[in-house]
CSV table of N, CA, C and O in Angstrom, one decimal:
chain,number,residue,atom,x,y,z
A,1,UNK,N,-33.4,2.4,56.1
A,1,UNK,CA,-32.5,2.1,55.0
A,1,UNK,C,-31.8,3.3,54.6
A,1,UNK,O,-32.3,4.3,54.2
A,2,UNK,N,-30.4,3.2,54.7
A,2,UNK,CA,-30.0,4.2,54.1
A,2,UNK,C,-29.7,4.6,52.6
A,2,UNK,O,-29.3,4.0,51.6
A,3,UNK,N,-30.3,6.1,52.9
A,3,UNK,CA,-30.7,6.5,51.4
A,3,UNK,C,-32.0,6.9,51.1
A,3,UNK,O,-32.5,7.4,50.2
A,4,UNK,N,-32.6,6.4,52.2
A,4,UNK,CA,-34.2,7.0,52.3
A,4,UNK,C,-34.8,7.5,53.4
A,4,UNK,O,-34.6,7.0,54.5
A,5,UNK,N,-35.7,8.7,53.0
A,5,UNK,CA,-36.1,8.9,54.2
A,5,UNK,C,-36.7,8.1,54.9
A,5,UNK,O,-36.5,7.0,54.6
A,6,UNK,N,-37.5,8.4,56.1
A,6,UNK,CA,-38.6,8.1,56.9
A,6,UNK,C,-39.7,7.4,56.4
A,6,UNK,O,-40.1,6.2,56.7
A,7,UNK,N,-40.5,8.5,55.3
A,7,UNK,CA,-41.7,8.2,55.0
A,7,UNK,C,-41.5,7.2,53.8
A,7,UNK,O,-42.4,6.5,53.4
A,8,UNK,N,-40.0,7.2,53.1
A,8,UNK,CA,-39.8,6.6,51.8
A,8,UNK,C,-39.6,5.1,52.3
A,8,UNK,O,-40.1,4.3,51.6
A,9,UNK,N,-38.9,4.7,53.5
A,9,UNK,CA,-38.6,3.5,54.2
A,9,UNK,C,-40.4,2.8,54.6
A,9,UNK,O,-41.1,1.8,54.5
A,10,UNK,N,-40.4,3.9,54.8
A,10,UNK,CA,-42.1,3.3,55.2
A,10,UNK,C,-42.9,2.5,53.5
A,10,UNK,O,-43.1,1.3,53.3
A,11,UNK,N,-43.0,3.5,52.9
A,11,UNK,CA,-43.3,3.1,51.5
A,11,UNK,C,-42.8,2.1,50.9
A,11,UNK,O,-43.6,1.3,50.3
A,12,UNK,N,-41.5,1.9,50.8
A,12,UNK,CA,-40.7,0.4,50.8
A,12,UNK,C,-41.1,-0.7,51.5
A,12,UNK,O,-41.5,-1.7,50.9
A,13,UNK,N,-41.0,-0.6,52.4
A,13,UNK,CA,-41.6,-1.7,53.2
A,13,UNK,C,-43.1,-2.0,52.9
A,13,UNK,O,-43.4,-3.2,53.2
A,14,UNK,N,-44.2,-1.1,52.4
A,14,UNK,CA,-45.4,-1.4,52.0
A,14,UNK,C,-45.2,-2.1,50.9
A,14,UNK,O,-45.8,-3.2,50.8
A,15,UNK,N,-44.1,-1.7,49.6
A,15,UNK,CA,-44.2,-2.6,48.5
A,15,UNK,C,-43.1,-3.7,48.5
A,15,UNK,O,-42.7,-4.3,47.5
A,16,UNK,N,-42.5,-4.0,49.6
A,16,UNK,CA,-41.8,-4.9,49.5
A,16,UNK,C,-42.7,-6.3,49.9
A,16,UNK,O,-42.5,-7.5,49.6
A,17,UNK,N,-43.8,-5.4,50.8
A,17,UNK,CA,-44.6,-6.3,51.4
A,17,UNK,C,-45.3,-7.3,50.5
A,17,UNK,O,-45.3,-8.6,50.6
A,18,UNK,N,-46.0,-6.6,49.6
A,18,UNK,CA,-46.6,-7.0,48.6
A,18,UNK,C,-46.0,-8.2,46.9
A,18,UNK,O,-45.0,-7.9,46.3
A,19,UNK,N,-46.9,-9.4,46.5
A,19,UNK,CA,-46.5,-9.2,45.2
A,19,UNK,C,-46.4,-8.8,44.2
A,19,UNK,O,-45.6,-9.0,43.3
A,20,UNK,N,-47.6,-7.9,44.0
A,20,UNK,CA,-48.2,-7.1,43.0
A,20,UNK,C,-48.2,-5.6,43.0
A,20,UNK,O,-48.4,-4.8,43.9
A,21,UNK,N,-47.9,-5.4,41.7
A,21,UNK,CA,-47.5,-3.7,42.0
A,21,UNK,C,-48.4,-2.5,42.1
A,21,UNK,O,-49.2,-2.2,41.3
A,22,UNK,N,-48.2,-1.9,43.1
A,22,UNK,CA,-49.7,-1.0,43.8
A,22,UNK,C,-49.6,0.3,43.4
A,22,UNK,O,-48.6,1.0,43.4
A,23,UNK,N,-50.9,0.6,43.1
A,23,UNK,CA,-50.9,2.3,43.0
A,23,UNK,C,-51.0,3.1,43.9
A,23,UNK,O,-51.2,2.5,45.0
A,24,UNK,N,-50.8,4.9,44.0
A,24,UNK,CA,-50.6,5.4,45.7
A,24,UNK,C,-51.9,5.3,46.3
A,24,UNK,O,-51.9,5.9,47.4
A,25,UNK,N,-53.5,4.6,45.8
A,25,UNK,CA,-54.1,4.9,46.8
A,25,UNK,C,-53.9,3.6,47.4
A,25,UNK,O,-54.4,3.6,48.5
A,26,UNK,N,-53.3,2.4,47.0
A,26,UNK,CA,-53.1,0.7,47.7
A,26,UNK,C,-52.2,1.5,48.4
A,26,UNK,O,-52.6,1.3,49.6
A,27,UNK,N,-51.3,2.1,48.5
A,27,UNK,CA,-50.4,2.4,49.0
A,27,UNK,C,-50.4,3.3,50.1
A,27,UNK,O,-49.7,3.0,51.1
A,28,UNK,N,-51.4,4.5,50.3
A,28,UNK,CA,-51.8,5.1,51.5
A,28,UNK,C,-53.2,3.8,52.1
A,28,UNK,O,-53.5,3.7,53.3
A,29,UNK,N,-53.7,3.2,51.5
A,29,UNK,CA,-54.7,2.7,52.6
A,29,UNK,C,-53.2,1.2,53.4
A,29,UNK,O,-53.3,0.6,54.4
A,30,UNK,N,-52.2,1.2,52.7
A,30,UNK,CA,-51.7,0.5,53.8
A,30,UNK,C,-51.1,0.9,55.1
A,30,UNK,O,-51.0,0.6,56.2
A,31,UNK,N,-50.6,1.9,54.3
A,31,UNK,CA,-49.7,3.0,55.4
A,31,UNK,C,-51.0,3.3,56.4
A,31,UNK,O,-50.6,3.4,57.6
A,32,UNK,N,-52.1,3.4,56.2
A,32,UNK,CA,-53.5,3.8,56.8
A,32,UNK,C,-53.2,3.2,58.4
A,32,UNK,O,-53.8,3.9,59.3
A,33,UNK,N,-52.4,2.0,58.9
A,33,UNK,CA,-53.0,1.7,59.7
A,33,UNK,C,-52.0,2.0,60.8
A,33,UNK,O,-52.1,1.6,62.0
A,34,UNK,N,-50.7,2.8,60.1
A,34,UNK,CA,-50.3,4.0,61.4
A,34,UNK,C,-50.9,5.1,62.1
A,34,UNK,O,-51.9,5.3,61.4
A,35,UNK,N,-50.8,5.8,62.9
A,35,UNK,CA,-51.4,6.7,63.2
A,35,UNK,C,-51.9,8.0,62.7
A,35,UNK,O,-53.0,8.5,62.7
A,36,UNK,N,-50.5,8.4,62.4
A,36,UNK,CA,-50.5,9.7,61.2
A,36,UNK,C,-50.7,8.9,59.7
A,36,UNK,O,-50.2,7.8,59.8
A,37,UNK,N,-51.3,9.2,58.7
A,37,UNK,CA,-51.4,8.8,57.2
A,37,UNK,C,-51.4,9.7,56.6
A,37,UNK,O,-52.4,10.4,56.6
A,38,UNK,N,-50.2,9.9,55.7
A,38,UNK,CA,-50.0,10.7,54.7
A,38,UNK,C,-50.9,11.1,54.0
A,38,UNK,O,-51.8,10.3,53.6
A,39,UNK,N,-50.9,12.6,53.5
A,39,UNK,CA,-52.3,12.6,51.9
A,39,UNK,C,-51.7,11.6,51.1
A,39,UNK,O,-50.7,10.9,51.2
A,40,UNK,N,-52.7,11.7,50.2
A,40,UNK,CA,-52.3,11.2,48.7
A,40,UNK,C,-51.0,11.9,48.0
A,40,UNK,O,-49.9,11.4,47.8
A,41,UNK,N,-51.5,12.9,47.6
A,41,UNK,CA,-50.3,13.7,47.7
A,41,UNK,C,-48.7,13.6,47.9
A,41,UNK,O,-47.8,13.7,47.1
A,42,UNK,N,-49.0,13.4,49.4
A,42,UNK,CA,-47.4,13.2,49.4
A,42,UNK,C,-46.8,11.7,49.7
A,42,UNK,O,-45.7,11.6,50.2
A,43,UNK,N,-47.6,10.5,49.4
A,43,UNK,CA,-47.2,9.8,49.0
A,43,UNK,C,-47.0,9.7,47.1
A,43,UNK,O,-46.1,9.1,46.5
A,44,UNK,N,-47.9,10.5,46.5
A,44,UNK,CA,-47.5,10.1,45.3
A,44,UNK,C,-46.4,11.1,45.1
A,44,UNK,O,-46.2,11.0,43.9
A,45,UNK,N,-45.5,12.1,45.7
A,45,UNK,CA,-44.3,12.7,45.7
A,45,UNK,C,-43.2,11.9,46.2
A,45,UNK,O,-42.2,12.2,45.6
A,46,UNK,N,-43.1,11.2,47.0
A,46,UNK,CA,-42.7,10.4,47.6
A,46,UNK,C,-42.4,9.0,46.9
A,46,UNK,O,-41.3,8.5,46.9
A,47,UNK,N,-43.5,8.7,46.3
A,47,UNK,CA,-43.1,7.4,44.7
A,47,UNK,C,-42.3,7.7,44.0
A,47,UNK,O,-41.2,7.1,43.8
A,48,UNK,N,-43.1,9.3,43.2
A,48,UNK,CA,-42.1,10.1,42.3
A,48,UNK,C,-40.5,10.1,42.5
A,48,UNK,O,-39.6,9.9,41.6
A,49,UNK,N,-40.4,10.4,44.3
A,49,UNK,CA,-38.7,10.3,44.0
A,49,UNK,C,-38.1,8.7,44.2
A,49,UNK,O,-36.9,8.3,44.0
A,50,UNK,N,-39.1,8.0,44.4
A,50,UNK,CA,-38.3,7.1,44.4
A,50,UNK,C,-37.7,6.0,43.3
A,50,UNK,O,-36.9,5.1,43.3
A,51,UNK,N,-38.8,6.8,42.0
A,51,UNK,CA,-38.6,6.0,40.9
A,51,UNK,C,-37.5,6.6,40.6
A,51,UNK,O,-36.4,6.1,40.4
A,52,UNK,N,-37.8,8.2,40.8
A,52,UNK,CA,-36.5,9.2,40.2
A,52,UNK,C,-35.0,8.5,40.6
A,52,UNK,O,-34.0,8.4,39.8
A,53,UNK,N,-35.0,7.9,42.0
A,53,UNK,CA,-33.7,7.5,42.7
A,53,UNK,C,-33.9,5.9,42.3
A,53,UNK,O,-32.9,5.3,42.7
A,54,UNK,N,-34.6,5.2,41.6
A,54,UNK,CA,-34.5,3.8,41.0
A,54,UNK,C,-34.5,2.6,42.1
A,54,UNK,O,-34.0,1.5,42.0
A,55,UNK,N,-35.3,3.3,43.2
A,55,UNK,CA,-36.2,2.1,44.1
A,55,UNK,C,-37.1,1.2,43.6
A,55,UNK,O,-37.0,0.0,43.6
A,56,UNK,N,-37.8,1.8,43.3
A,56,UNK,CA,-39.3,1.2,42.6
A,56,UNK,C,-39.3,1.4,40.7
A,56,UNK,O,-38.6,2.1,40.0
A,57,UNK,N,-40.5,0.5,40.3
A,57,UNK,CA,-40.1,0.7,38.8
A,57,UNK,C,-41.8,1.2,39.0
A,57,UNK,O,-42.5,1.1,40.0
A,58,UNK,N,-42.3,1.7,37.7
A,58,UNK,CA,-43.4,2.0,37.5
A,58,UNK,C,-44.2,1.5,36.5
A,58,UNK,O,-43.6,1.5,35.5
A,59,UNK,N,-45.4,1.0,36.5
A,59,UNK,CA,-46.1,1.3,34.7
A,59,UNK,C,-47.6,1.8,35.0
A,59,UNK,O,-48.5,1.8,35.9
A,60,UNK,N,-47.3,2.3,33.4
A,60,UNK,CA,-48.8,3.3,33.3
A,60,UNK,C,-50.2,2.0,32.9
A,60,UNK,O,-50.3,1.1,32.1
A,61,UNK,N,-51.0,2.4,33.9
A,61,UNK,CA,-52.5,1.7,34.4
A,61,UNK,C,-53.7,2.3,33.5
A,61,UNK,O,-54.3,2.9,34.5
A,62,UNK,N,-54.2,2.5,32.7
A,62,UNK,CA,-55.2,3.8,32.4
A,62,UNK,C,-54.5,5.0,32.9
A,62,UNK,O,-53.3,5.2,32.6
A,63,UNK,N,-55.2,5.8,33.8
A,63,UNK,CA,-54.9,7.2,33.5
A,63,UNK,C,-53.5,7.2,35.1
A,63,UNK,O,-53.1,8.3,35.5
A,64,UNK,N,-53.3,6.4,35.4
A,64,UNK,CA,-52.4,6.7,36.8
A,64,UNK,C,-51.0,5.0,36.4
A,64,UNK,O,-50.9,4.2,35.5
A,65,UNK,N,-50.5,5.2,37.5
A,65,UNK,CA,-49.3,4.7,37.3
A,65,UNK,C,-49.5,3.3,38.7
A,65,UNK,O,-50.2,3.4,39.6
A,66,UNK,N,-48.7,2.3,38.4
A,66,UNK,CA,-48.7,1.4,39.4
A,66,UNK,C,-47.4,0.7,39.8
A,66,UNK,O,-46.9,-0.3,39.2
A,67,UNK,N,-46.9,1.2,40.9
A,67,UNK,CA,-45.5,0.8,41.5
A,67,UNK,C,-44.9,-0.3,41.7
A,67,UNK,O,-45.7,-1.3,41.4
A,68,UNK,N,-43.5,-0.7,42.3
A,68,UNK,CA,-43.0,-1.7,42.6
A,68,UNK,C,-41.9,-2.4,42.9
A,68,UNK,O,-41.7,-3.3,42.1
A,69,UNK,N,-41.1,-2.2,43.8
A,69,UNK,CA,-40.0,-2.3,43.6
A,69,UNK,C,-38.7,-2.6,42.8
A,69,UNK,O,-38.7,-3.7,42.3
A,70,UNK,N,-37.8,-1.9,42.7
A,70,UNK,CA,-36.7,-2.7,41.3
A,70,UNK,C,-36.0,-3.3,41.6
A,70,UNK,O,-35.5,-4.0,40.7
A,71,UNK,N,-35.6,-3.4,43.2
A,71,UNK,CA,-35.1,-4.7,43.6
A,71,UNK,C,-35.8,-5.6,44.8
A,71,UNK,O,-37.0,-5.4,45.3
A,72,UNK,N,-35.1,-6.4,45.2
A,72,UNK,CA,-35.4,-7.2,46.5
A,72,UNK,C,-35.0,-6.4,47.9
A,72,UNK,O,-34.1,-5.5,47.8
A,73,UNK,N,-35.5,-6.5,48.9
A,73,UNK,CA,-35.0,-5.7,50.4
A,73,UNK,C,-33.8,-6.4,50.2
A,73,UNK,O,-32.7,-5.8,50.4
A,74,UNK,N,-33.7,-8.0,49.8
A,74,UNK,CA,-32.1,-8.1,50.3
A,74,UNK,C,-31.3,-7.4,49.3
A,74,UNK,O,-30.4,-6.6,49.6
A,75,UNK,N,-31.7,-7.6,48.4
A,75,UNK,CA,-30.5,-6.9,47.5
A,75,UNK,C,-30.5,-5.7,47.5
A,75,UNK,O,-29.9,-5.3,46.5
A,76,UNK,N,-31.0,-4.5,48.3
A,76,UNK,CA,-31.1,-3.5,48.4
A,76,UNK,C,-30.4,-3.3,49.5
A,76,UNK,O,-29.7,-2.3,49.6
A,77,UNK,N,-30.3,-4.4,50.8
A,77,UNK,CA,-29.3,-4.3,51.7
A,77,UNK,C,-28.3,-4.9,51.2
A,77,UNK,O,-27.3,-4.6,51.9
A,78,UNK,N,-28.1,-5.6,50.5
A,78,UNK,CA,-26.7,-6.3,50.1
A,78,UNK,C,-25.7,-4.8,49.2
A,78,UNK,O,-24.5,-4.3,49.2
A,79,UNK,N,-26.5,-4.6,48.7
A,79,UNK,CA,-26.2,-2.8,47.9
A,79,UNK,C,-25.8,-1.8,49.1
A,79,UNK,O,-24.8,-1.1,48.9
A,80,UNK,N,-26.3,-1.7,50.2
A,80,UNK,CA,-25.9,-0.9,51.3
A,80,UNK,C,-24.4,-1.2,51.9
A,80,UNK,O,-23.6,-0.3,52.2
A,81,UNK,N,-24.4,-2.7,52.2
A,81,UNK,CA,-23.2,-3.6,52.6
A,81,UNK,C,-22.1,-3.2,51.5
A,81,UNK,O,-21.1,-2.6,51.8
A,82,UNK,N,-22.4,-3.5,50.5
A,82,UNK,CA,-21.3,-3.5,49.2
A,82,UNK,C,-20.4,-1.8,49.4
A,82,UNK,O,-19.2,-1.6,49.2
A,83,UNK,N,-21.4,-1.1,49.8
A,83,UNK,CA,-20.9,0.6,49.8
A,83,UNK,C,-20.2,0.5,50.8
A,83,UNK,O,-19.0,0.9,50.7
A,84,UNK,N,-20.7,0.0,52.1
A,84,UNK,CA,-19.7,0.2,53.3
A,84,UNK,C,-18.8,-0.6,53.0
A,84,UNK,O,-17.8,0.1,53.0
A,85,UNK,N,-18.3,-2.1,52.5
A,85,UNK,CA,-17.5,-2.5,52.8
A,85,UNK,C,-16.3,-1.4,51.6
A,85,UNK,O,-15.1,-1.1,51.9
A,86,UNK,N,-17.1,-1.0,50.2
A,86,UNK,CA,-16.1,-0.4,49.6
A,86,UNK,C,-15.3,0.9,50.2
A,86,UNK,O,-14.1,1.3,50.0
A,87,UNK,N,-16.3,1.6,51.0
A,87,UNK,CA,-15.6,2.9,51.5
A,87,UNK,C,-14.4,2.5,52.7
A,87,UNK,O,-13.3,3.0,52.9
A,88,UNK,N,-14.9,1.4,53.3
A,88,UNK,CA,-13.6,0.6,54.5
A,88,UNK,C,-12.0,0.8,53.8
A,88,UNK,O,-11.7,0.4,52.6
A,89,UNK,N,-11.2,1.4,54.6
A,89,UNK,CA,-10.0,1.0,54.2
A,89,UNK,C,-9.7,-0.8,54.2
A,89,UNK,O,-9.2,-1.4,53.2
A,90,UNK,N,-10.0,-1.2,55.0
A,90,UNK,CA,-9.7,-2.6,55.7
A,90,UNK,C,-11.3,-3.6,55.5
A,90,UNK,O,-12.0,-3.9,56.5
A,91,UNK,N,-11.7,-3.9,53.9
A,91,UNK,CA,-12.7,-4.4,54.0
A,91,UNK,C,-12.9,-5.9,54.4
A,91,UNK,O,-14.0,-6.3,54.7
A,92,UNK,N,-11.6,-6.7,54.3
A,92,UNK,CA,-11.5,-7.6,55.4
A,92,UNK,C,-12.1,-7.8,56.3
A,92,UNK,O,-12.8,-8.7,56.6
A,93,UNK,N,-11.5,-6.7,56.9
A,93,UNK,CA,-11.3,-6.9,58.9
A,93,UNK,C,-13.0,-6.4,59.1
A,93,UNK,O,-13.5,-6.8,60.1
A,94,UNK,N,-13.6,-5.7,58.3
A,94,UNK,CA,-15.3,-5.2,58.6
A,94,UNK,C,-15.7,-7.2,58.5
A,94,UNK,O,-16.2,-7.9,59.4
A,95,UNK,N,-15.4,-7.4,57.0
A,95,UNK,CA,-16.2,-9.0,56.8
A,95,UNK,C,-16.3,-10.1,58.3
A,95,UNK,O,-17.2,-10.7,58.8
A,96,UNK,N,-14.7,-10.1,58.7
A,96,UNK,CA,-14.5,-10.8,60.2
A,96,UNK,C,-15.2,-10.7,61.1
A,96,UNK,O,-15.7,-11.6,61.8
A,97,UNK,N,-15.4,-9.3,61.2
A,97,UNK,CA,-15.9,-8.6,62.6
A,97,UNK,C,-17.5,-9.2,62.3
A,97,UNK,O,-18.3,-9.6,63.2
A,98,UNK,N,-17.8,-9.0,60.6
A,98,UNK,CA,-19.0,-9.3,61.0
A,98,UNK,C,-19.4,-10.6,61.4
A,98,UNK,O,-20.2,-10.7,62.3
A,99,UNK,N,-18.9,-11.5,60.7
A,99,UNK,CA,-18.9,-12.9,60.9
A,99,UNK,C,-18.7,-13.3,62.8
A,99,UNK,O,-19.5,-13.9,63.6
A,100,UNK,N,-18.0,-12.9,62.9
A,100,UNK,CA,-17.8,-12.9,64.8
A,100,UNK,C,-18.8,-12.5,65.6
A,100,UNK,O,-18.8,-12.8,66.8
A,101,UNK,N,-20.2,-11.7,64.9
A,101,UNK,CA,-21.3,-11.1,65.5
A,101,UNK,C,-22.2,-11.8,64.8
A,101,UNK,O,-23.2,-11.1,65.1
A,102,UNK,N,-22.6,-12.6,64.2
A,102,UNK,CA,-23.4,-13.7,63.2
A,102,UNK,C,-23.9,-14.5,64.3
A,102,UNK,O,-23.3,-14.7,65.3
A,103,UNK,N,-25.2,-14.9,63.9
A,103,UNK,CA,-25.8,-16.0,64.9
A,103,UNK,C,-25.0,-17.1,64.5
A,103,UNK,O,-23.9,-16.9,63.9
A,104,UNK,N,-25.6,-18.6,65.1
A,104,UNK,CA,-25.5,-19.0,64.5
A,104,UNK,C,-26.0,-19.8,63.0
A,104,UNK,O,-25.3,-20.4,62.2
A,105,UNK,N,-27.6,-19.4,63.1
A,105,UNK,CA,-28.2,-19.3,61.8
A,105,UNK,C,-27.5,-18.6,60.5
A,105,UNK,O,-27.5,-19.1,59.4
A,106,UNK,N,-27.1,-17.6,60.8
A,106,UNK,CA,-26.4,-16.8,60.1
A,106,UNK,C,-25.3,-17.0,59.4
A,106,UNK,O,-25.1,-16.7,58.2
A,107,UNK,N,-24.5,-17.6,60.2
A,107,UNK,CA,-23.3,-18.5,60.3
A,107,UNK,C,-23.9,-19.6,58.8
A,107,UNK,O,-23.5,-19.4,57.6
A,108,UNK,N,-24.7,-20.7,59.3
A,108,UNK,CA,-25.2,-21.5,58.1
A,108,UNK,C,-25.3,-20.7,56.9
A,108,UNK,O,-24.7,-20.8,55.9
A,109,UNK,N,-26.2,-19.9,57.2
A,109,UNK,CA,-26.9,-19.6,56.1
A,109,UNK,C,-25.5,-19.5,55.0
A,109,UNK,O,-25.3,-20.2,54.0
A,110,UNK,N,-24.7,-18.7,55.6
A,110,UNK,CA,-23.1,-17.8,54.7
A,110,UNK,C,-22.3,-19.2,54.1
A,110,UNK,O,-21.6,-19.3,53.1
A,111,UNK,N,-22.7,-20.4,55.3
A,111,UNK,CA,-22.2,-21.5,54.7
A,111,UNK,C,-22.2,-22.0,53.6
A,111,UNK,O,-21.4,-22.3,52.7
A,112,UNK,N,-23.7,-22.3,54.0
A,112,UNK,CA,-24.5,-23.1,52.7
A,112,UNK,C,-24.5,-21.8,51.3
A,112,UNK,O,-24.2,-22.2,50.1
A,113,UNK,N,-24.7,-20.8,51.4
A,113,UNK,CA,-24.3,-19.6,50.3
A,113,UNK,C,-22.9,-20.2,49.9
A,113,UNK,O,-22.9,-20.9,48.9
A,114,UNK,N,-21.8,-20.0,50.3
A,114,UNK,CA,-20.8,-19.8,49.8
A,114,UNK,C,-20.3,-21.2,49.0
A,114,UNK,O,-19.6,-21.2,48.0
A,115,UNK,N,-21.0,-22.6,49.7
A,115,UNK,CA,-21.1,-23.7,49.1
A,115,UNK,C,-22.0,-24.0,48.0
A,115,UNK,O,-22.4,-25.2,47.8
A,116,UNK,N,-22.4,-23.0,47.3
A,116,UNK,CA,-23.4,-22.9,46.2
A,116,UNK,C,-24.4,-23.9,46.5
A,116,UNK,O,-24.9,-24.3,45.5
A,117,UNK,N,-24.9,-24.4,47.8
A,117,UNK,CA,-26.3,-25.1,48.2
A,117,UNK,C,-27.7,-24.4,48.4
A,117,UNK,O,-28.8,-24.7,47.9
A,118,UNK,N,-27.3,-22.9,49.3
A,118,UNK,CA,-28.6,-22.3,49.7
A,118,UNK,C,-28.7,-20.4,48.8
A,118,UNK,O,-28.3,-19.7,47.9
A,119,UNK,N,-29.6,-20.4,49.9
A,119,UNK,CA,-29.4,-19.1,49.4
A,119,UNK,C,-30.2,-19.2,47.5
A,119,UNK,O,-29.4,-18.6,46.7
A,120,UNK,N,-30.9,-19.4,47.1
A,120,UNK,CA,-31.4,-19.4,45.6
A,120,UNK,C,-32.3,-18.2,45.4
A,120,UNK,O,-32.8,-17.6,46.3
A,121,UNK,N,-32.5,-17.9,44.1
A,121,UNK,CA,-33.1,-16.2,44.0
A,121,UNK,C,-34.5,-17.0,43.7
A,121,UNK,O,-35.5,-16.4,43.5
């Protein structure tokens, strides 16, 4: 995901995973079952920046803190899309091109979205 590192993408994906919001040790025993596993440590540095950059939201638990995302992965890639199409001179011709490379699941899906049927939060 751009905008994050390596280990922060990893971390994301652990609480995107989840519905409930995890502290860093839920959070290193998930990461646990790659090969390398972070300390504690530098996943809770790692949290730190990501509340700092407004990935995740936080609240205080007793004496420690418990995470969670601030948005949805989609809307976190819908946020990524929005940036590229804004930097495009030609944000059109990006939207076409994408649509031309769409399954056709994909295709539906943009359908039923744009016909206010699918697609619900």
């Amino acid at each position: 995901m751009k905008g994050l590192g390596a280990l922060e993408s990893q971390v994301m994906g652990v609480l995107w995973g989840e519905v409930d919001a995890l502290s860093v040790h839920d959070v290193v025993d998930r990461l646990s079952d790659d090969r390398r596993v972070p300390a504690y440590t530098t996943v809770l540095t790692v949290l730190t920046h990501l509340w700092e950059k407004d990935w995740v939201r936080r609240e205080k638990v007793g004496r420690s803190y418990r995470y969670r995302p601030s948005r949805t992965r989609a809307e976190a890639t819908t946020d990524l899309l929005r940036e590229i199409l804004d930097a495009s001179p030609d944000a059109p011709a990006v939207l076409l091109h994408l649509a031309r490379t769409a399954s056709a699941h994909e295709v539906e899906a943009l359908r039923e979205g744009l016909s206010g049927e699918g697609l619900r939060p």
